[in-house]
PDB file of C-alpha atoms and ligand atoms in Angstrom:
ATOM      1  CA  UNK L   1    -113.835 -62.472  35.376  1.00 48.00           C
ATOM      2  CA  UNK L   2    -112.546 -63.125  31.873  1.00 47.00           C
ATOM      3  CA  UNK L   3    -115.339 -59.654  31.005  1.00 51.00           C
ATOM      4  CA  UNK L   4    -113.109 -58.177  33.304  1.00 51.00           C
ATOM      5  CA  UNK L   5    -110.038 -59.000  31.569  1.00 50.00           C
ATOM      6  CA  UNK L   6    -111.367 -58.068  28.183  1.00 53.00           C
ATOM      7  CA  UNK L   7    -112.199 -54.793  29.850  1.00 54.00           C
ATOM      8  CA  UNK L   8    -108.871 -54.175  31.529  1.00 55.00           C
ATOM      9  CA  UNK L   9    -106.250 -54.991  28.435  1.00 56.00           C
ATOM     10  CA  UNK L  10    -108.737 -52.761  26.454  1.00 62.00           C
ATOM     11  CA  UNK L  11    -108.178 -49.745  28.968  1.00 72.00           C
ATOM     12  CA  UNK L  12    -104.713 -50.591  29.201  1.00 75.00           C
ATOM     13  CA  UNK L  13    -104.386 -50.594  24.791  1.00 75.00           C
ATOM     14  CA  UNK L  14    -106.647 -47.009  25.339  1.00 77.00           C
ATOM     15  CA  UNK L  15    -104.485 -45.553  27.150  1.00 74.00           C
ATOM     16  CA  UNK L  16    -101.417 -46.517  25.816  1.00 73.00           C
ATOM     17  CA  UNK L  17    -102.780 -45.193  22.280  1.00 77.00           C
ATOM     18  CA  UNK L  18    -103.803 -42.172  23.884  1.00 78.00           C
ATOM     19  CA  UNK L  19    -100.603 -41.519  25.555  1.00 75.00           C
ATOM     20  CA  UNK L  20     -99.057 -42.017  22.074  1.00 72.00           C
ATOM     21  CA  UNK L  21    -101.215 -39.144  21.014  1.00 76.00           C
ATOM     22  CA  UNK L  22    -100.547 -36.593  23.314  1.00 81.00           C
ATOM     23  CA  UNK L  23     -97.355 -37.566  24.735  1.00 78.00           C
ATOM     24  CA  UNK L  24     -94.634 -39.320  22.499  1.00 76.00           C
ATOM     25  CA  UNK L  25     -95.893 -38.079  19.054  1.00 76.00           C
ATOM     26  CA  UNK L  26     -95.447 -35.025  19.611  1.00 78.00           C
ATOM     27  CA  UNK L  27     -92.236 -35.325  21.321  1.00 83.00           C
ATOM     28  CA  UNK L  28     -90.842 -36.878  18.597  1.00 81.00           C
ATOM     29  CA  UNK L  29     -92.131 -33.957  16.185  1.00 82.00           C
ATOM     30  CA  UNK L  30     -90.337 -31.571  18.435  1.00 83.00           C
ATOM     31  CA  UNK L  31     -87.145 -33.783  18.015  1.00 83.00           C
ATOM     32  CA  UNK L  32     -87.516 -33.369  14.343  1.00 81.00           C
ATOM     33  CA  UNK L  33     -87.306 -30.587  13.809  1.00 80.00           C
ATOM     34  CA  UNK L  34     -84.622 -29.642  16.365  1.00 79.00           C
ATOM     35  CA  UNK L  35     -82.381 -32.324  14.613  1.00 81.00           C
ATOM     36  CA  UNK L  36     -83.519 -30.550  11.184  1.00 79.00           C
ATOM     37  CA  UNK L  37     -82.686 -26.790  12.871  1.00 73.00           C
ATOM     38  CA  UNK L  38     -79.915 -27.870  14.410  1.00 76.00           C
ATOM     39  CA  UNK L  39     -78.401 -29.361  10.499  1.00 74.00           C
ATOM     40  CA  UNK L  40     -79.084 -26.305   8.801  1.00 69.00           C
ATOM     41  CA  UNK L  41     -77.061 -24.002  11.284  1.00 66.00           C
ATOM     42  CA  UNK L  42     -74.313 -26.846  10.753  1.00 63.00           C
ATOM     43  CA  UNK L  43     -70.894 -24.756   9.685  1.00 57.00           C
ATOM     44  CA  UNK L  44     -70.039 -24.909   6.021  1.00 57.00           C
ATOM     45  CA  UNK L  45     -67.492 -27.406   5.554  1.00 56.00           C
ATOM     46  CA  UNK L  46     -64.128 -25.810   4.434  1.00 54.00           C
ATOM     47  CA  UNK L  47     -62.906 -27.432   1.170  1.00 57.00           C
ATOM     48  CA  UNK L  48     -58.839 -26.948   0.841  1.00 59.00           C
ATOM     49  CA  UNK L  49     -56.585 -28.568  -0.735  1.00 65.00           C
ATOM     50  CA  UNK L  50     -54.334 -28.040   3.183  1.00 68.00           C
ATOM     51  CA  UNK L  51     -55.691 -30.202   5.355  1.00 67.00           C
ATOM     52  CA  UNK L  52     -54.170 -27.610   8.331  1.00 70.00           C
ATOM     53  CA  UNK L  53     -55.781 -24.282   6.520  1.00 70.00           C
ATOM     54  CA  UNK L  54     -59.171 -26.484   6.951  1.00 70.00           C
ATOM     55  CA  UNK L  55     -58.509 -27.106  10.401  1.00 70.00           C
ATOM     56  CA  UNK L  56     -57.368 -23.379  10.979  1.00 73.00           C
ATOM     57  CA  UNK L  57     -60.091 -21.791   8.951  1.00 69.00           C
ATOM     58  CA  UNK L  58     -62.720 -23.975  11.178  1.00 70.00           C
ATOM     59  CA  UNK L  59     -60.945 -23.218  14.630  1.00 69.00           C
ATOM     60  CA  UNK L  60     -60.619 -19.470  13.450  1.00 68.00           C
ATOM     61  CA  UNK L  61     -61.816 -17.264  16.231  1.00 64.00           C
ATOM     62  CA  UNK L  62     -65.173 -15.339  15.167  1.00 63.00           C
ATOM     63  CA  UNK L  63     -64.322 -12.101  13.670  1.00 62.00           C
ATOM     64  CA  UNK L  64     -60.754 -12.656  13.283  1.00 55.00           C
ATOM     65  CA  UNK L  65     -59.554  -9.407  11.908  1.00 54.00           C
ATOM     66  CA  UNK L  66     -56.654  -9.033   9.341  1.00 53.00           C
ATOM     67  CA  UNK L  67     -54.024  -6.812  10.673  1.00 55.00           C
ATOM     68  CA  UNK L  68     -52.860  -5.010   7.624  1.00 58.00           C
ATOM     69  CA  UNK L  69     -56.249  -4.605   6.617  1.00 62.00           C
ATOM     70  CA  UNK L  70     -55.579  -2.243   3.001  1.00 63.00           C
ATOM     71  CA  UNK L  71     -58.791  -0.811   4.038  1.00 71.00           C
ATOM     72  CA  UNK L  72     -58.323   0.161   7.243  1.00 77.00           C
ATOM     73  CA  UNK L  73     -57.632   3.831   7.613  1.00 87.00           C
ATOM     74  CA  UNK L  74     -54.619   5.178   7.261  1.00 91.00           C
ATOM     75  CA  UNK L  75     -52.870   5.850  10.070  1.00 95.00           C
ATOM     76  CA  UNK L  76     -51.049   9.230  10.373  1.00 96.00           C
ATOM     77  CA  UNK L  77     -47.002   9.803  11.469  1.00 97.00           C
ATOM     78  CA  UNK L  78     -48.450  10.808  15.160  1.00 97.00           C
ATOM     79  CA  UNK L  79     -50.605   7.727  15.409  1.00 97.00           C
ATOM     80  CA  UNK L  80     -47.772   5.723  14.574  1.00 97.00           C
ATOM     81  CA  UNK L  81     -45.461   7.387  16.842  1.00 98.00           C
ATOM     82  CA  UNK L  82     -47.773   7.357  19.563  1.00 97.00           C
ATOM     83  CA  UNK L  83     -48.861   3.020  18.576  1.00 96.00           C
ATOM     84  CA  UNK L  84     -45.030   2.183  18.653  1.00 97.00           C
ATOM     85  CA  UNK L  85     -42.218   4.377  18.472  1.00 98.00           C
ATOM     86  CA  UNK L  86     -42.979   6.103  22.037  1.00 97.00           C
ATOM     87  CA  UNK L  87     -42.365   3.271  23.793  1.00 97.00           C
ATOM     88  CA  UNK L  88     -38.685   3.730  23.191  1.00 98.00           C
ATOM     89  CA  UNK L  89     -38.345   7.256  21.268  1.00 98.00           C
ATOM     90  CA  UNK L  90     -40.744   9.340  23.932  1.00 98.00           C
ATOM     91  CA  UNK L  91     -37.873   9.214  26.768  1.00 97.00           C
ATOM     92  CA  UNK L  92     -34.855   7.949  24.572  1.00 97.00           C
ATOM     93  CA  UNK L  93     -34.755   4.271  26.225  1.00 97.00           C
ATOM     94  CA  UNK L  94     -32.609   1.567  25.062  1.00 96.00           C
ATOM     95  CA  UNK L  95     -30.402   4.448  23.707  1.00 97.00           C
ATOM     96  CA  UNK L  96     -32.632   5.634  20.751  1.00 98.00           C
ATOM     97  CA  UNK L  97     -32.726   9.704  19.772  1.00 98.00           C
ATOM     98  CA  UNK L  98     -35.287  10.910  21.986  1.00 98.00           C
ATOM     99  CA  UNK L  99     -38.585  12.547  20.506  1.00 98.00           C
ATOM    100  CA  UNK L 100     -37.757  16.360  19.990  1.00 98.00           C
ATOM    101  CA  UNK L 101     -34.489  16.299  20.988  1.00 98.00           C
ATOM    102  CA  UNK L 102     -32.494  17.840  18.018  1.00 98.00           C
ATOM    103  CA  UNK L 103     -29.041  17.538  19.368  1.00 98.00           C
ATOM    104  CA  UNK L 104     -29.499  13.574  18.779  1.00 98.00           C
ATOM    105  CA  UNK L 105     -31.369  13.850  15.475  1.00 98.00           C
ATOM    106  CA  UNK L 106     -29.543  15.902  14.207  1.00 98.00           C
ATOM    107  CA  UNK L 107     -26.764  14.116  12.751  1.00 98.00           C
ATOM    108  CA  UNK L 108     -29.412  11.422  11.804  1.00 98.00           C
ATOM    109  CA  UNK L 109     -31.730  13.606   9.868  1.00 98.00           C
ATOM    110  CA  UNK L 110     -28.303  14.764   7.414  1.00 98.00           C
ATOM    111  CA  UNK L 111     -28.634  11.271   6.488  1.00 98.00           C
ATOM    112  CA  UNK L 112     -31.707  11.817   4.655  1.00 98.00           C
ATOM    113  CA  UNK L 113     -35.241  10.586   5.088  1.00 98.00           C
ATOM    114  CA  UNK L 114     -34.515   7.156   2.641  1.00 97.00           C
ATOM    115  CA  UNK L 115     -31.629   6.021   5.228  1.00 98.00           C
ATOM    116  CA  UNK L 116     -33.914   6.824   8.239  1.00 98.00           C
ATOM    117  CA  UNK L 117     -37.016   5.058   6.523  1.00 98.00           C
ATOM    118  CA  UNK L 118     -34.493   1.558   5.672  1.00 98.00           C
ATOM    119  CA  UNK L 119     -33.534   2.018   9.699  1.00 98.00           C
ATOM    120  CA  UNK L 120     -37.058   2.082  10.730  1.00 98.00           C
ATOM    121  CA  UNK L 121     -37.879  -1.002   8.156  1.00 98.00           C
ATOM    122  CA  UNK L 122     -35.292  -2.929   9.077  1.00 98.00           C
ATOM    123  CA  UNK L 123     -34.150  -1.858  12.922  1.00 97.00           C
ATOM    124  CA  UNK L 124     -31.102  -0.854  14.014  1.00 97.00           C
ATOM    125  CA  UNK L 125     -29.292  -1.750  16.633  1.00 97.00           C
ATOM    126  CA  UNK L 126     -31.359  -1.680  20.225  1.00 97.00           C
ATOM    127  CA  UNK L 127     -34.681  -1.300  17.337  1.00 97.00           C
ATOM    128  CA  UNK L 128     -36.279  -4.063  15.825  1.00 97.00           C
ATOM    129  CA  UNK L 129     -37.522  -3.663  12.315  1.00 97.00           C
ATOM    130  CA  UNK L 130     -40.717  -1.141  12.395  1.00 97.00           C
ATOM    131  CA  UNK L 131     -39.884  -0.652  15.822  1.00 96.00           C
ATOM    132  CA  UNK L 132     -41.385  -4.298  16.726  1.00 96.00           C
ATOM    133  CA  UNK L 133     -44.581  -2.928  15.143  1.00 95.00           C
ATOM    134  CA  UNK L 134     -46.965  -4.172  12.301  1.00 94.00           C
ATOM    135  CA  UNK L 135     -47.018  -1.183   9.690  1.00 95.00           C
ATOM    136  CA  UNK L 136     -47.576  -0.442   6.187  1.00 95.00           C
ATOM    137  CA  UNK L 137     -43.972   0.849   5.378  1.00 96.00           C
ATOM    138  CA  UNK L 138     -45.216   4.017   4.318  1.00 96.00           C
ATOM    139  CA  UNK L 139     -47.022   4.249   8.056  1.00 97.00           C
ATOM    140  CA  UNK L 140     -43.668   3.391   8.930  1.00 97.00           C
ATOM    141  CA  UNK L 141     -42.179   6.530   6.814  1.00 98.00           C
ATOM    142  CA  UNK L 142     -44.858   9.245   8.773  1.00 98.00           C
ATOM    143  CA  UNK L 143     -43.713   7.760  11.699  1.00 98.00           C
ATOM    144  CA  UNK L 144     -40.177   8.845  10.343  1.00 98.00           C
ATOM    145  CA  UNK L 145     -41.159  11.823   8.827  1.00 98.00           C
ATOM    146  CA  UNK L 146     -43.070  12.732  12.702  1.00 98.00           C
ATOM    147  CA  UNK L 147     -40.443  12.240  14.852  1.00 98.00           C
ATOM    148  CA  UNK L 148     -37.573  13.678  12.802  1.00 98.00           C
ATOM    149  CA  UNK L 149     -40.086  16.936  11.925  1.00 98.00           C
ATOM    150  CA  UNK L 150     -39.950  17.231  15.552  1.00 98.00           C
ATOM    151  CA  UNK L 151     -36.604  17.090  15.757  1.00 98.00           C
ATOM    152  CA  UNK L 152     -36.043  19.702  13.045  1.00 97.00           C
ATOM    153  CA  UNK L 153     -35.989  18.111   9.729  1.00 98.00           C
ATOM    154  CA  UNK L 154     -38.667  19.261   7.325  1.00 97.00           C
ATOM    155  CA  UNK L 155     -39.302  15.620   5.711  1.00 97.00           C
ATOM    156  CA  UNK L 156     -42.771  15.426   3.471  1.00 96.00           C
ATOM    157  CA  UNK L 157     -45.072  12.271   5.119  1.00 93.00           C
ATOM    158  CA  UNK L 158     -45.015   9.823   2.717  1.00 95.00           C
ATOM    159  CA  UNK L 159     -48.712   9.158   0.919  1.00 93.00           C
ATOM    160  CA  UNK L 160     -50.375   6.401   0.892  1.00 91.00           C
ATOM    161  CA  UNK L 161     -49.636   4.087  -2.121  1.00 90.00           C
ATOM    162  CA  UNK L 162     -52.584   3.961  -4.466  1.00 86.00           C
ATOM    163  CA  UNK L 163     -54.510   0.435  -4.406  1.00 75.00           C
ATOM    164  CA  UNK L 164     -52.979  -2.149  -6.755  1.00 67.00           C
TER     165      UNK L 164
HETATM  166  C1  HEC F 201     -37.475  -0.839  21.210  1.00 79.81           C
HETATM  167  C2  HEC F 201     -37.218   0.572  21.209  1.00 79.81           C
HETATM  168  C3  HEC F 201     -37.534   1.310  19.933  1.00 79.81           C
HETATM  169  C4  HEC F 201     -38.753   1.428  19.318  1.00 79.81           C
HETATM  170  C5  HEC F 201     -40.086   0.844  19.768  1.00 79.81           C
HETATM  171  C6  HEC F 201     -38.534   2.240  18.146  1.00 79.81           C
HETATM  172  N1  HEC F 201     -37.223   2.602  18.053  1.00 79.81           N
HETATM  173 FE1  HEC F 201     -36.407   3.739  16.619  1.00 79.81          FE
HETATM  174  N2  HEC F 201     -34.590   3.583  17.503  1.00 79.81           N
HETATM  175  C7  HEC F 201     -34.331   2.857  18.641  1.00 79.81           C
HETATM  176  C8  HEC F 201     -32.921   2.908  18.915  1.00 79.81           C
HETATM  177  C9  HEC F 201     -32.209   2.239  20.078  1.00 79.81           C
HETATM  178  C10 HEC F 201     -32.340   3.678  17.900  1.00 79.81           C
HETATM  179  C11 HEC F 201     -30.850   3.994  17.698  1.00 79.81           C
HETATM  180  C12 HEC F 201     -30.301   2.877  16.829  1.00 79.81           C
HETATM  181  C13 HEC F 201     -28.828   3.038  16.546  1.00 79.81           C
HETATM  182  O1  HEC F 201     -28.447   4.057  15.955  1.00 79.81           O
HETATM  183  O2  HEC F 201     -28.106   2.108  16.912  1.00 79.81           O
HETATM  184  C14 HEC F 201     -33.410   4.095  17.032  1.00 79.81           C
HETATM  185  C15 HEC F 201     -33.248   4.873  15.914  1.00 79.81           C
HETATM  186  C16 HEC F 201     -34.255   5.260  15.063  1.00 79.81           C
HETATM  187  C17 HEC F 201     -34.079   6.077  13.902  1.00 79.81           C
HETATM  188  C18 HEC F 201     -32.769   6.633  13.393  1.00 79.81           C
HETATM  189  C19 HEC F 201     -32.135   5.569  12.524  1.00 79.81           C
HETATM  190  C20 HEC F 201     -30.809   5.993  11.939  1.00 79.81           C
HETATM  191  O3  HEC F 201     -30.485   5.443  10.875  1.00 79.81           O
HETATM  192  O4  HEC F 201     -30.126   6.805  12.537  1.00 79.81           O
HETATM  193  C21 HEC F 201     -35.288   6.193  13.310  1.00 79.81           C
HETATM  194  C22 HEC F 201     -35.612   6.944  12.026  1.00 79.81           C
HETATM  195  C23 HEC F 201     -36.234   5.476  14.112  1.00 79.81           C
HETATM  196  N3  HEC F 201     -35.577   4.926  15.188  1.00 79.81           N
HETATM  197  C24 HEC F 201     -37.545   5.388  13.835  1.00 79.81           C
HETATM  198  C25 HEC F 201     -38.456   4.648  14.598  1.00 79.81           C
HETATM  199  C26 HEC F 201     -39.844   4.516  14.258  1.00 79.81           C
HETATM  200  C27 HEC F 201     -40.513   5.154  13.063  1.00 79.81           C
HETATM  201  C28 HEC F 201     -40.407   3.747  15.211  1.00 79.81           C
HETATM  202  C29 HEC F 201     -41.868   3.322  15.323  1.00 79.81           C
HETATM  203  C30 HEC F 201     -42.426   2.689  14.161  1.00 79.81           C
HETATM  204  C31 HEC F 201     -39.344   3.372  16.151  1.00 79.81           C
HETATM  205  N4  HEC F 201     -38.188   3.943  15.731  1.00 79.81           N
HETATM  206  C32 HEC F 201     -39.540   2.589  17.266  1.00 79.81           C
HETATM  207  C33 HEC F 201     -35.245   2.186  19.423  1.00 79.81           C
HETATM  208  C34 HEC F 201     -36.585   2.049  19.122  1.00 79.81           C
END
């Protein structure tokens, strides 16, 4: 009987070992180096001295993207007009001097192109400044230069401003 015993608790210590072997050991090698993986794809920590920019460069969406982007390209007066000023200029809504229609730019375009450029900047009445959009100003000024063109004026569209 106590043979027996001997016998069984040695089984028993056999297969635990064993089980250790195959099992658990290499379990916990696959858990290393998951854990070990898993730290090295760990985001940078964002040193600032604002505590918020931290917090908003870390909660940043992936691939945020800069609107005025100085390297984006360019875009022309027609792009512009098309982007933004349409909305209103295209049929004349909210009361604006409709695309083309020289009659109401007329008077407008005797102001000169510098007056019509600070209107577009800033807005004017029913407009808000750049037409609600997000320009460069001298986007801003082919948009000018486009509509009023169409209109009858013979305004040059403004170049883009060499790189500071
Ligand atoms: C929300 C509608 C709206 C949008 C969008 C809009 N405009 Fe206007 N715009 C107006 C209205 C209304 C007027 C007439 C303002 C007035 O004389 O009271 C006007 C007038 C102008 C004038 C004549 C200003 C003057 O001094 O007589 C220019 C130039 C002009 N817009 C350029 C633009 C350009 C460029 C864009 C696009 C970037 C644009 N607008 C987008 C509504 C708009």
């Amino acid at each position: 009987m106590s043979h027996d015993n001997h016998d069984q608790s040695h089984s028993t210590s056999q297969v635990f070992s064993s089980t250790m072997k195959t099992f658990v050991l290499p379990v916990l090698v696959v858990v290393g180096l998951v854990a070990y993986i898993a730290a090295s794809f760990r985001p940078q920590v964002v040193t600032t001295s604002n505590p918020n920019e931290a917090v908003e460069a870390r909660i940043q969406k992936v691939g945020a993207v800069e609107i005025k982007d100085a390297n984006r390209a360019a875009r022309s007066g027609e792009e512009v007009f098309k982007a933004q000023c349409s909305t209103c200029h295209a049929t004349g809504a909210a009361g604006s001097p409709k695309f083309g229609d020289a009659a109401a730019w007329g008077p407008r375009i005797a102001k000169g192109f510098d007056a019509l450029m600070t209107s577009a900047l800033k807005g004017k009445g029913n407009m808000g400044p750049q037409g609600g959009g997000n320009f460069e100003d001298y986007e801003v000024g082919r948009g000018v230069a486009y509509m009023a063109n169409a209109a009858g004026a013979k305004f040059a569209e403004p170049k883009k401003p060499e790189a500071k």
